mmCIF file of C-alpha atoms in Angstrom:
data_model
loop_
_atom_site.group_PDB
_atom_site.id
_atom_site.type_symbol
_atom_site.label_atom_id
_atom_site.label_comp_id
_atom_site.label_asym_id
_atom_site.label_seq_id
_atom_site.Cartn_x
_atom_site.Cartn_y
_atom_site.Cartn_z
ATOM 1 C CA MET A 1 -16.759 26.751 16.120
ATOM 2 C CA ARG A 2 -19.802 26.335 13.972
ATOM 3 C CA ARG A 3 -17.791 27.956 10.890
ATOM 4 C CA ALA A 4 -15.204 25.525 11.239
ATOM 5 C CA ARG A 5 -17.729 22.654 10.783
ATOM 6 C CA GLY A 6 -18.078 23.302 7.096
ATOM 7 C CA PRO A 7 -14.464 22.873 6.015
ATOM 8 C CA ALA A 8 -13.785 20.350 8.329
ATOM 9 C CA ALA A 9 -16.992 18.280 6.941
ATOM 10 C CA ALA A 10 -15.888 19.184 3.353
ATOM 11 C CA ALA A 11 -11.971 17.986 4.404
ATOM 12 C CA LEU A 12 -13.683 14.228 5.144
ATOM 13 C CA LEU A 13 -15.993 14.150 2.208
ATOM 14 C CA ALA A 14 -12.946 14.609 0.393
ATOM 15 C CA GLY A 15 -11.280 11.685 1.481
ATOM 16 C CA CYS A 16 -13.603 9.867 0.357
ATOM 17 C CA GLY A 17 -13.293 10.593 -3.318
ATOM 18 C CA GLY A 18 -10.757 11.197 -5.777
ATOM 19 C CA PRO A 19 -8.066 9.150 -8.038
ATOM 20 C CA GLN A 20 -7.504 6.742 -5.529
ATOM 21 C CA ALA A 21 -10.511 5.937 -3.257
ATOM 22 C CA PRO A 22 -12.332 3.063 -2.758
ATOM 23 C CA LEU A 23 -15.786 4.849 -1.698
ATOM 24 C CA ASP A 24 -15.421 6.786 -4.937
ATOM 25 C CA ALA A 25 -17.204 3.819 -7.529
ATOM 26 C CA TRP A 26 -16.267 4.334 -10.912
ATOM 27 C CA GLY A 27 -17.680 0.612 -11.781
ATOM 28 C CA PRO A 28 -19.867 -2.056 -10.436
ATOM 29 C CA GLN A 29 -17.399 -4.150 -8.900
ATOM 30 C CA ALA A 30 -15.542 -1.227 -7.022
ATOM 31 C CA GLY A 31 -19.384 -0.155 -6.296
ATOM 32 C CA ARG A 32 -20.220 -3.933 -4.815
ATOM 33 C CA ILE A 33 -16.907 -3.182 -2.530
ATOM 34 C CA ALA A 34 -17.914 0.018 -1.387
ATOM 35 C CA GLU A 35 -21.162 -0.969 0.118
ATOM 36 C CA LEU A 36 -19.715 -3.828 1.568
ATOM 37 C CA SER A 37 -17.166 -1.520 3.245
ATOM 38 C CA VAL A 38 -19.448 1.153 4.460
ATOM 39 C CA LEU A 39 -21.533 -1.787 5.895
ATOM 40 C CA LEU A 40 -18.618 -2.984 7.715
ATOM 41 C CA ILE A 41 -17.929 0.860 9.094
ATOM 42 C CA ALA A 42 -21.451 1.770 10.028
ATOM 43 C CA GLY A 43 -21.867 -1.968 11.165
ATOM 44 C CA GLY A 44 -18.601 -1.493 13.367
ATOM 45 C CA GLY A 45 -19.565 2.575 14.765
ATOM 46 C CA ALA A 46 -22.696 0.764 16.093
ATOM 47 C CA ILE A 47 -21.407 -2.143 17.731
ATOM 48 C CA LEU A 48 -18.358 0.209 19.463
ATOM 49 C CA SER A 49 -21.093 2.420 20.417
ATOM 50 C CA LEU A 50 -22.923 -0.350 22.132
ATOM 51 C CA VAL A 51 -19.627 -1.288 24.113
ATOM 52 C CA VAL A 52 -19.205 2.276 25.214
ATOM 53 C CA LEU A 53 -22.647 2.641 26.364
ATOM 54 C CA CYS A 54 -22.629 -0.882 28.638
ATOM 55 C CA ILE A 55 -19.285 0.167 29.991
ATOM 56 C CA ALA A 56 -20.724 3.636 31.089
ATOM 57 C CA LEU A 57 -23.246 1.922 32.352
ATOM 58 C CA ALA A 58 -21.335 -0.296 34.001
ATOM 59 C CA VAL A 59 -19.184 2.168 35.820
ATOM 60 C CA TRP A 60 -21.812 4.648 36.352
ATOM 61 C CA ALA A 61 -25.475 3.707 36.553
ATOM 62 C CA PRO A 62 -27.504 2.467 39.163
ATOM 63 C CA PRO A 63 -26.486 -0.512 41.750
ATOM 64 C CA ALA A 64 -29.646 -2.303 39.873
ATOM 65 C CA VAL A 65 -28.768 -1.289 36.573
ATOM 66 C CA ARG A 66 -25.174 -2.885 37.219
ATOM 67 C CA ARG A 67 -26.355 -6.342 38.720
ATOM 68 C CA ARG A 68 -28.418 -6.879 35.610
ATOM 69 C CA LEU A 69 -25.498 -5.863 33.015
ATOM 70 C CA GLY A 70 -23.752 -9.039 35.116
ATOM 71 C CA GLY A 71 -26.051 -11.000 35.000
ATOM 72 C CA LEU A 72 -26.040 -14.729 32.978
ATOM 73 C CA GLY A 73 -29.007 -13.656 30.620
ATOM 74 C CA PHE A 74 -26.981 -10.292 29.688
ATOM 75 C CA VAL A 75 -23.824 -12.247 29.461
ATOM 76 C CA ALA A 76 -24.928 -15.118 27.299
ATOM 77 C CA GLY A 77 -27.141 -12.438 25.117
ATOM 78 C CA MET A 78 -24.365 -9.931 24.161
ATOM 79 C CA GLY A 79 -21.391 -12.491 24.937
ATOM 80 C CA LEU A 80 -22.393 -15.190 22.912
ATOM 81 C CA ALA A 81 -25.696 -15.059 21.081
ATOM 82 C CA PHE A 82 -25.216 -11.529 19.150
ATOM 83 C CA PRO A 83 -21.404 -11.860 18.202
ATOM 84 C CA ALA A 84 -22.916 -15.300 16.420
ATOM 85 C CA ILE A 85 -26.031 -14.180 15.054
ATOM 86 C CA THR A 86 -23.882 -10.985 13.635
ATOM 87 C CA LEU A 87 -21.003 -12.390 12.472
ATOM 88 C CA SER A 88 -22.846 -15.326 10.996
ATOM 89 C CA ALA A 89 -25.200 -12.794 8.816
ATOM 90 C CA LEU A 90 -22.110 -11.075 7.866
ATOM 91 C CA LEU A 91 -20.146 -14.496 7.146
ATOM 92 C CA VAL A 92 -23.408 -14.925 3.977
ATOM 93 C CA HIS A 93 -23.633 -10.978 3.229
ATOM 94 C CA THR A 94 -20.079 -11.299 2.582
ATOM 95 C CA LEU A 95 -20.148 -14.778 0.695
ATOM 96 C CA GLY A 96 -22.992 -13.045 -1.535
ATOM 97 C CA ALA A 97 -21.214 -10.163 -2.669
ATOM 98 C CA SER A 98 -18.101 -12.055 -3.303
ATOM 99 C CA ARG A 99 -20.048 -14.439 -5.894
ATOM 100 C CA ALA A 100 -21.807 -11.060 -7.463
ATOM 101 C CA LEU A 101 -18.165 -10.077 -7.675
ATOM 102 C CA ALA A 102 -17.149 -13.297 -9.590
ATOM 103 C CA LEU A 103 -20.191 -13.004 -11.938
ATOM 104 C CA PHE A 104 -19.928 -9.264 -13.265
ATOM 105 C CA GLY A 105 -19.612 -9.476 -16.816
ATOM 106 C CA ALA A 106 -19.257 -12.934 -16.970
ATOM 107 C CA GLY A 107 -21.085 -13.096 -20.175
ATOM 108 C CA ALA A 108 -19.805 -10.415 -22.414
ATOM 109 C CA GLU A 109 -16.615 -10.661 -24.114
ATOM 110 C CA PRO A 110 -13.934 -8.301 -22.197
ATOM 111 C CA LEU A 111 -10.622 -6.663 -23.124
ATOM 112 C CA VAL A 112 -8.022 -8.720 -22.295
ATOM 113 C CA VAL A 113 -4.826 -6.597 -20.599
ATOM 114 C CA GLU A 114 -2.108 -8.190 -19.405
ATOM 115 C CA ILE A 115 -0.298 -6.762 -16.899
ATOM 116 C CA THR A 116 3.463 -7.821 -15.472
ATOM 117 C CA GLY A 117 4.867 -6.275 -12.162
ATOM 118 C CA ARG A 118 8.443 -5.827 -12.170
ATOM 119 C CA GLN A 119 10.544 -4.145 -9.841
ATOM 120 C CA TYR A 120 9.888 -1.605 -9.839
ATOM 121 C CA TRP A 121 6.978 -0.846 -12.608
ATOM 122 C CA TRP A 122 4.419 -1.978 -14.657
ATOM 123 C CA GLU A 123 4.955 -3.655 -17.945
ATOM 124 C CA VAL A 124 1.009 -3.456 -19.721
ATOM 125 C CA ARG A 125 0.236 -5.019 -22.861
ATOM 126 C CA TYR A 126 -2.598 -5.583 -25.263
ATOM 127 C CA PRO A 127 -2.500 -8.853 -26.661
ATOM 128 C CA GLY A 128 -5.807 -8.474 -29.066
ATOM 129 C CA THR A 129 -3.463 -5.302 -30.628
ATOM 130 C CA PRO A 130 -0.016 -7.095 -31.926
ATOM 131 C CA GLY A 131 2.313 -4.434 -30.900
ATOM 132 C CA ALA A 132 0.159 -2.202 -28.292
ATOM 133 C CA VAL A 133 2.799 -2.459 -25.379
ATOM 134 C CA THR A 134 3.073 0.658 -22.918
ATOM 135 C CA ALA A 135 4.356 0.759 -19.303
ATOM 136 C CA ASN A 136 2.991 2.419 -15.992
ATOM 137 C CA GLU A 137 -0.192 3.150 -17.735
ATOM 138 C CA LEU A 138 -2.758 1.573 -18.150
ATOM 139 C CA ARG A 139 -6.175 2.635 -20.970
ATOM 140 C CA LEU A 140 -9.477 1.925 -20.482
ATOM 141 C CA PRO A 141 -12.165 2.164 -22.846
ATOM 142 C CA ARG A 142 -15.694 3.751 -20.573
ATOM 143 C CA GLY A 143 -18.348 0.902 -20.628
ATOM 144 C CA ARG A 144 -16.802 -2.079 -21.047
ATOM 145 C CA GLU A 145 -16.043 -5.483 -19.674
ATOM 146 C CA VAL A 146 -12.246 -5.884 -18.863
ATOM 147 C CA GLU A 147 -10.408 -8.615 -18.168
ATOM 148 C CA LEU A 148 -6.536 -8.143 -16.555
ATOM 149 C CA VAL A 149 -4.362 -10.998 -16.867
ATOM 150 C CA LEU A 150 -1.795 -10.408 -13.666
ATOM 151 C CA THR A 151 1.767 -11.893 -13.028
ATOM 152 C CA SER A 152 5.079 -11.259 -12.178
ATOM 153 C CA GLY A 153 8.580 -10.904 -13.467
ATOM 154 C CA ASP A 154 10.584 -11.321 -10.552
ATOM 155 C CA VAL A 155 8.551 -11.248 -6.891
ATOM 156 C CA ILE A 156 5.278 -11.020 -5.391
ATOM 157 C CA HIS A 157 3.697 -7.754 -6.440
ATOM 158 C CA SER A 158 -0.166 -6.626 -6.103
ATOM 159 C CA VAL A 159 -2.477 -4.345 -8.042
ATOM 160 C CA TRP A 160 -5.258 -2.863 -7.299
ATOM 161 C CA ILE A 161 -6.799 0.388 -8.465
ATOM 162 C CA PRO A 162 -9.333 1.139 -5.579
ATOM 163 C CA ASN A 163 -11.553 2.798 -7.514
ATOM 164 C CA LEU A 164 -12.318 -0.165 -10.173
ATOM 165 C CA HIS A 165 -11.799 -3.407 -8.253
ATOM 166 C CA GLY A 166 -10.244 -4.761 -4.854
ATOM 167 C CA LYS A 167 -6.402 -5.840 -4.865
ATOM 168 C CA LEU A 168 -5.575 -8.952 -6.460
ATOM 169 C CA ASP A 169 -1.504 -10.447 -6.136
ATOM 170 C CA MET A 170 0.745 -11.161 -8.343
ATOM 171 C CA ILE A 171 2.971 -14.376 -8.342
ATOM 172 C CA PRO A 172 5.866 -15.496 -10.839
ATOM 173 C CA GLY A 173 5.131 -18.412 -13.115
ATOM 174 C CA ARG A 174 0.904 -17.604 -12.366
ATOM 175 C CA ALA A 175 -1.650 -15.768 -14.144
ATOM 176 C CA ASN A 176 -4.285 -14.511 -11.689
ATOM 177 C CA ARG A 177 -7.330 -12.839 -13.392
ATOM 178 C CA GLN A 178 -9.527 -10.243 -12.267
ATOM 179 C CA ARG A 179 -12.675 -8.502 -14.138
ATOM 180 C CA LEU A 180 -13.435 -4.595 -14.042
ATOM 181 C CA ARG A 181 -15.287 -2.223 -15.705
ATOM 182 C CA ALA A 182 -15.387 1.379 -15.502
ATOM 183 C CA ASP A 183 -18.346 3.583 -16.244
ATOM 184 C CA ARG A 184 -16.638 7.038 -15.998
ATOM 185 C CA THR A 185 -14.042 8.815 -18.018
ATOM 186 C CA GLY A 186 -11.189 10.566 -16.117
ATOM 187 C CA GLU A 187 -7.858 9.203 -14.702
ATOM 188 C CA LEU A 188 -7.093 7.225 -11.388
ATOM 189 C CA ARG A 189 -4.269 5.856 -9.875
ATOM 190 C CA GLY A 190 -3.248 2.203 -9.220
ATOM 191 C CA GLN A 191 -0.664 0.921 -6.754
ATOM 192 C CA CYS A 192 1.427 -1.898 -5.732
ATOM 193 C CA THR A 193 0.176 -3.297 -2.504
ATOM 194 C CA GLU A 194 2.498 -6.199 -1.626
ATOM 195 C CA PHE A 195 6.070 -5.112 -0.627
ATOM 196 C CA CYS A 196 8.244 -6.004 -3.476
ATOM 197 C CA GLY A 197 11.484 -3.973 -2.353
ATOM 198 C CA ARG A 198 12.758 -0.777 -1.205
ATOM 199 C CA GLN A 199 10.912 1.206 -4.033
ATOM 200 C CA HIS A 200 7.578 -0.542 -3.582
ATOM 201 C CA ALA A 201 6.320 2.673 -2.887
ATOM 202 C CA LEU A 202 7.404 4.379 -5.676
ATOM 203 C CA MET A 203 5.518 1.439 -7.568
ATOM 204 C CA ALA A 204 2.460 3.184 -8.938
ATOM 205 C CA PHE A 205 0.688 3.609 -12.078
ATOM 206 C CA ALA A 206 -2.006 5.731 -14.121
ATOM 207 C CA VAL A 207 -5.236 4.918 -14.686
ATOM 208 C CA VAL A 208 -6.836 6.627 -17.651
ATOM 209 C CA VAL A 209 -10.286 6.044 -19.102
ATOM 210 C CA GLU A 210 -11.532 7.375 -22.299
ATOM 211 C CA GLU A 211 -14.560 7.179 -24.358
ATOM 212 C CA PRO A 212 -14.437 3.993 -27.133
ATOM 213 C CA GLU A 213 -13.690 6.260 -29.681
ATOM 214 C CA ALA A 214 -10.758 7.712 -28.045
ATOM 215 C CA PHE A 215 -9.613 4.203 -26.726
ATOM 216 C CA ASP A 216 -9.441 2.570 -30.310
ATOM 217 C CA ALA A 217 -7.397 5.726 -31.643
ATOM 218 C CA TRP A 218 -4.971 5.495 -28.827
ATOM 219 C CA LEU A 219 -4.582 1.550 -28.848
ATOM 220 C CA ALA A 220 -3.869 2.009 -33.065
ATOM 221 C CA ARG A 221 -1.511 4.841 -32.132
ATOM 222 C CA GLN A 222 0.510 2.361 -29.591
ATOM 223 C CA ALA A 223 0.846 -0.776 -31.829
ATOM 224 C CA ALA A 224 2.051 1.735 -34.677
ATOM 225 C CA PRO A 225 6.155 2.190 -35.187
ATOM 226 C CA VAL A 226 7.443 5.123 -34.214
ATOM 227 C CA PRO A 227 7.952 8.168 -36.848
ATOM 228 C CA ALA A 228 11.393 9.183 -37.671
ATOM 229 C CA PRO A 229 13.067 12.030 -35.664
ATOM 230 C CA ALA A 230 11.496 15.588 -36.972
ATOM 231 C CA THR A 231 14.207 17.459 -36.165
ATOM 232 C CA ALA A 232 17.977 17.530 -35.704
ATOM 233 C CA ALA A 233 17.897 17.691 -31.937
ATOM 234 C CA GLU A 234 15.406 14.116 -32.109
ATOM 235 C CA GLU A 235 17.844 12.651 -34.680
ATOM 236 C CA ALA A 236 20.698 13.470 -32.468
ATOM 237 C CA GLY A 237 19.325 12.039 -29.521
ATOM 238 C CA MET A 238 18.345 8.778 -31.627
ATOM 239 C CA ARG A 239 21.819 8.416 -32.295
ATOM 240 C CA VAL A 240 22.770 9.124 -28.235
ATOM 241 C CA PHE A 241 20.096 6.112 -27.357
ATOM 242 C CA GLY A 242 21.811 4.018 -29.667
ATOM 243 C CA ALA A 243 25.694 4.776 -28.991
ATOM 244 C CA ALA A 244 24.937 4.442 -25.330
ATOM 245 C CA GLY A 245 23.498 0.735 -25.071
ATOM 246 C CA CYS A 246 19.842 1.847 -24.219
ATOM 247 C CA GLY A 247 18.781 -0.484 -26.817
ATOM 248 C CA ALA A 248 20.078 -3.651 -24.714
ATOM 249 C CA CYS A 249 17.433 -3.016 -22.059
ATOM 250 C CA HIS A 250 14.418 -0.881 -23.624
ATOM 251 C CA ALA A 251 11.825 -1.075 -27.215
ATOM 252 C CA VAL A 252 11.445 1.278 -29.306
ATOM 253 C CA ARG A 253 8.630 0.266 -32.229
ATOM 254 C CA GLY A 254 9.990 0.918 -35.515
ATOM 255 C CA THR A 255 14.050 0.752 -34.528
ATOM 256 C CA PRO A 256 16.116 -2.185 -34.081
ATOM 257 C CA TRP A 257 15.814 -2.223 -30.745
ATOM 258 C CA GLU A 258 13.289 -4.651 -29.660
ATOM 259 C CA ALA A 259 14.560 -5.461 -26.114
ATOM 260 C CA ARG A 260 12.448 -6.261 -22.624
ATOM 261 C CA LEU A 261 14.286 -5.828 -19.885
ATOM 262 C CA ALA A 262 13.062 -2.413 -18.918
ATOM 263 C CA PRO A 263 9.859 -0.237 -19.723
ATOM 264 C CA ASP A 264 9.134 -0.106 -23.676
ATOM 265 C CA LEU A 265 9.783 3.944 -24.810
ATOM 266 C CA SER A 266 7.789 3.538 -27.950
ATOM 267 C CA ARG A 267 5.311 6.362 -26.834
ATOM 268 C CA VAL A 268 7.107 7.371 -23.927
ATOM 269 C CA GLY A 269 6.378 11.348 -24.424
ATOM 270 C CA SER A 270 3.068 10.663 -24.126
ATOM 271 C CA ARG A 271 2.706 9.415 -20.749
ATOM 272 C CA ARG A 272 1.355 11.131 -17.859
ATOM 273 C CA THR A 273 4.446 10.042 -15.063
ATOM 274 C CA LEU A 274 7.946 8.759 -15.410
ATOM 275 C CA ALA A 275 9.402 5.704 -13.225
ATOM 276 C CA ALA A 276 6.544 4.355 -12.305
ATOM 277 C CA GLY A 277 4.610 7.507 -10.641
ATOM 278 C CA ALA A 278 7.854 9.114 -9.432
ATOM 279 C CA LEU A 279 7.857 12.239 -11.277
ATOM 280 C CA PRO A 280 5.401 14.453 -13.552
ATOM 281 C CA ASN A 281 6.406 13.614 -17.413
ATOM 282 C CA THR A 282 8.454 16.589 -18.554
ATOM 283 C CA LEU A 283 11.419 17.162 -20.537
ATOM 284 C CA GLY A 284 13.391 18.467 -17.961
ATOM 285 C CA HIS A 285 12.120 15.386 -15.597
ATOM 286 C CA LEU A 286 12.878 13.097 -18.485
ATOM 287 C CA ALA A 287 16.413 14.603 -18.492
ATOM 288 C CA GLY A 288 16.981 14.149 -15.035
ATOM 289 C CA TRP A 289 15.945 10.954 -14.799
ATOM 290 C CA ILE A 290 18.411 9.963 -17.725
ATOM 291 C CA ALA A 291 21.315 11.589 -16.101
ATOM 292 C CA ALA A 292 20.931 10.393 -12.145
ATOM 293 C CA PRO A 293 17.667 8.195 -11.680
ATOM 294 C CA GLN A 294 19.312 6.688 -8.352
ATOM 295 C CA ASP A 295 19.371 9.739 -7.189
ATOM 296 C CA ILE A 296 15.448 10.104 -7.744
ATOM 297 C CA LYS A 297 14.297 6.094 -6.978
ATOM 298 C CA PRO A 298 17.578 4.641 -5.073
ATOM 299 C CA GLY A 299 17.551 0.742 -6.107
ATOM 300 C CA ASN A 300 15.900 0.521 -9.179
ATOM 301 C CA ALA A 301 17.771 -1.073 -12.140
ATOM 302 C CA MET A 302 18.351 2.147 -14.394
ATOM 303 C CA PRO A 303 21.859 3.104 -14.611
ATOM 304 C CA ALA A 304 22.919 6.859 -14.042
ATOM 305 C CA TYR A 305 24.274 8.823 -17.495
ATOM 306 C CA ALA A 306 25.370 11.589 -15.836
ATOM 307 C CA ARG A 307 29.304 11.043 -16.301
ATOM 308 C CA ALA A 308 29.188 8.617 -19.527
ATOM 309 C CA LEU A 309 26.999 11.637 -21.510
ATOM 310 C CA SER A 310 27.616 14.892 -22.037
ATOM 311 C CA GLY A 311 24.759 17.488 -20.971
ATOM 312 C CA GLU A 312 24.564 18.240 -24.461
ATOM 313 C CA GLU A 313 23.962 14.594 -25.326
ATOM 314 C CA ILE A 314 21.551 13.559 -22.145
ATOM 315 C CA LEU A 315 19.282 16.721 -23.453
ATOM 316 C CA ALA A 316 19.645 15.320 -26.781
ATOM 317 C CA LEU A 317 18.307 11.951 -25.846
ATOM 318 C CA ALA A 318 15.238 12.749 -23.675
ATOM 319 C CA THR A 319 14.209 15.874 -26.810
ATOM 320 C CA TRP A 320 14.107 12.051 -28.982
ATOM 321 C CA LEU A 321 12.199 10.273 -26.235
ATOM 322 C CA ASP A 322 9.987 13.262 -25.251
ATOM 323 C CA GLY A 323 8.949 13.573 -28.905
ATOM 324 C CA LEU A 324 7.876 10.003 -29.406
ATOM 325 C CA ARG A 325 4.302 10.670 -28.802
#
């Protein structure tokens, strides 16, 4: 039994860390929320233990002890005074934590990032750098205050990056704002936490925290027009993109296609995932998504091209998109 305790404890502790773990705080806002969470968990555990002890005493204790448990003083103290004092103290502490969250980084000039939730993907814009638009991926510089401007293009969504902050709703016609800061580099995961349709569970996004220099270089690359096709296959894929009408929904900077109905594909080859976290971003998965998106993520707005395009055309199109980095 002793040998089993080590792996079991490691498994439990592993659940407190990772790319989507509220108790693994990467910034001050998440740190304050994690402290409050630990307080609630520890306090709830202590109160549960006390209640279990009282039940055990009421069942098995000597008659004199059981009479005291049923007395007016014990009932008034534990049933009225203790809950009132505990809940009042918790209310005061929670209001203080909420105020601290609202004041974090209030004096700093933040990096503004606009995120629009759609069924079932995320549009991410950096208004301070015209033309810098991506989808299903949020990039942040380490150590800088960031203000997320959150809205929705259709139904109510909710954005949650557990390692950085709490969740906040995204409401059509309204912009909610959330301040956060990431103090560590690496990759995290965000998720929609408001049921928004049949593919709600497959509406995630990658969060990449980089050093400021690397972030600035990435941001400049996002705003720049895409390069011309480098190979014959990429050139053929670009022609397929136009002939198939993909530009009616998607935008690719530096080309005639500037639509905003679907994800911007200007640098799609450099993204971590496809279809809002549904697939890893590889050439094979990209071709499969173009051919049969409804088999992968039923109910999304992407039409299937398996019958409209030949296998060679789909592969050429995927090759061009994969090269957009």
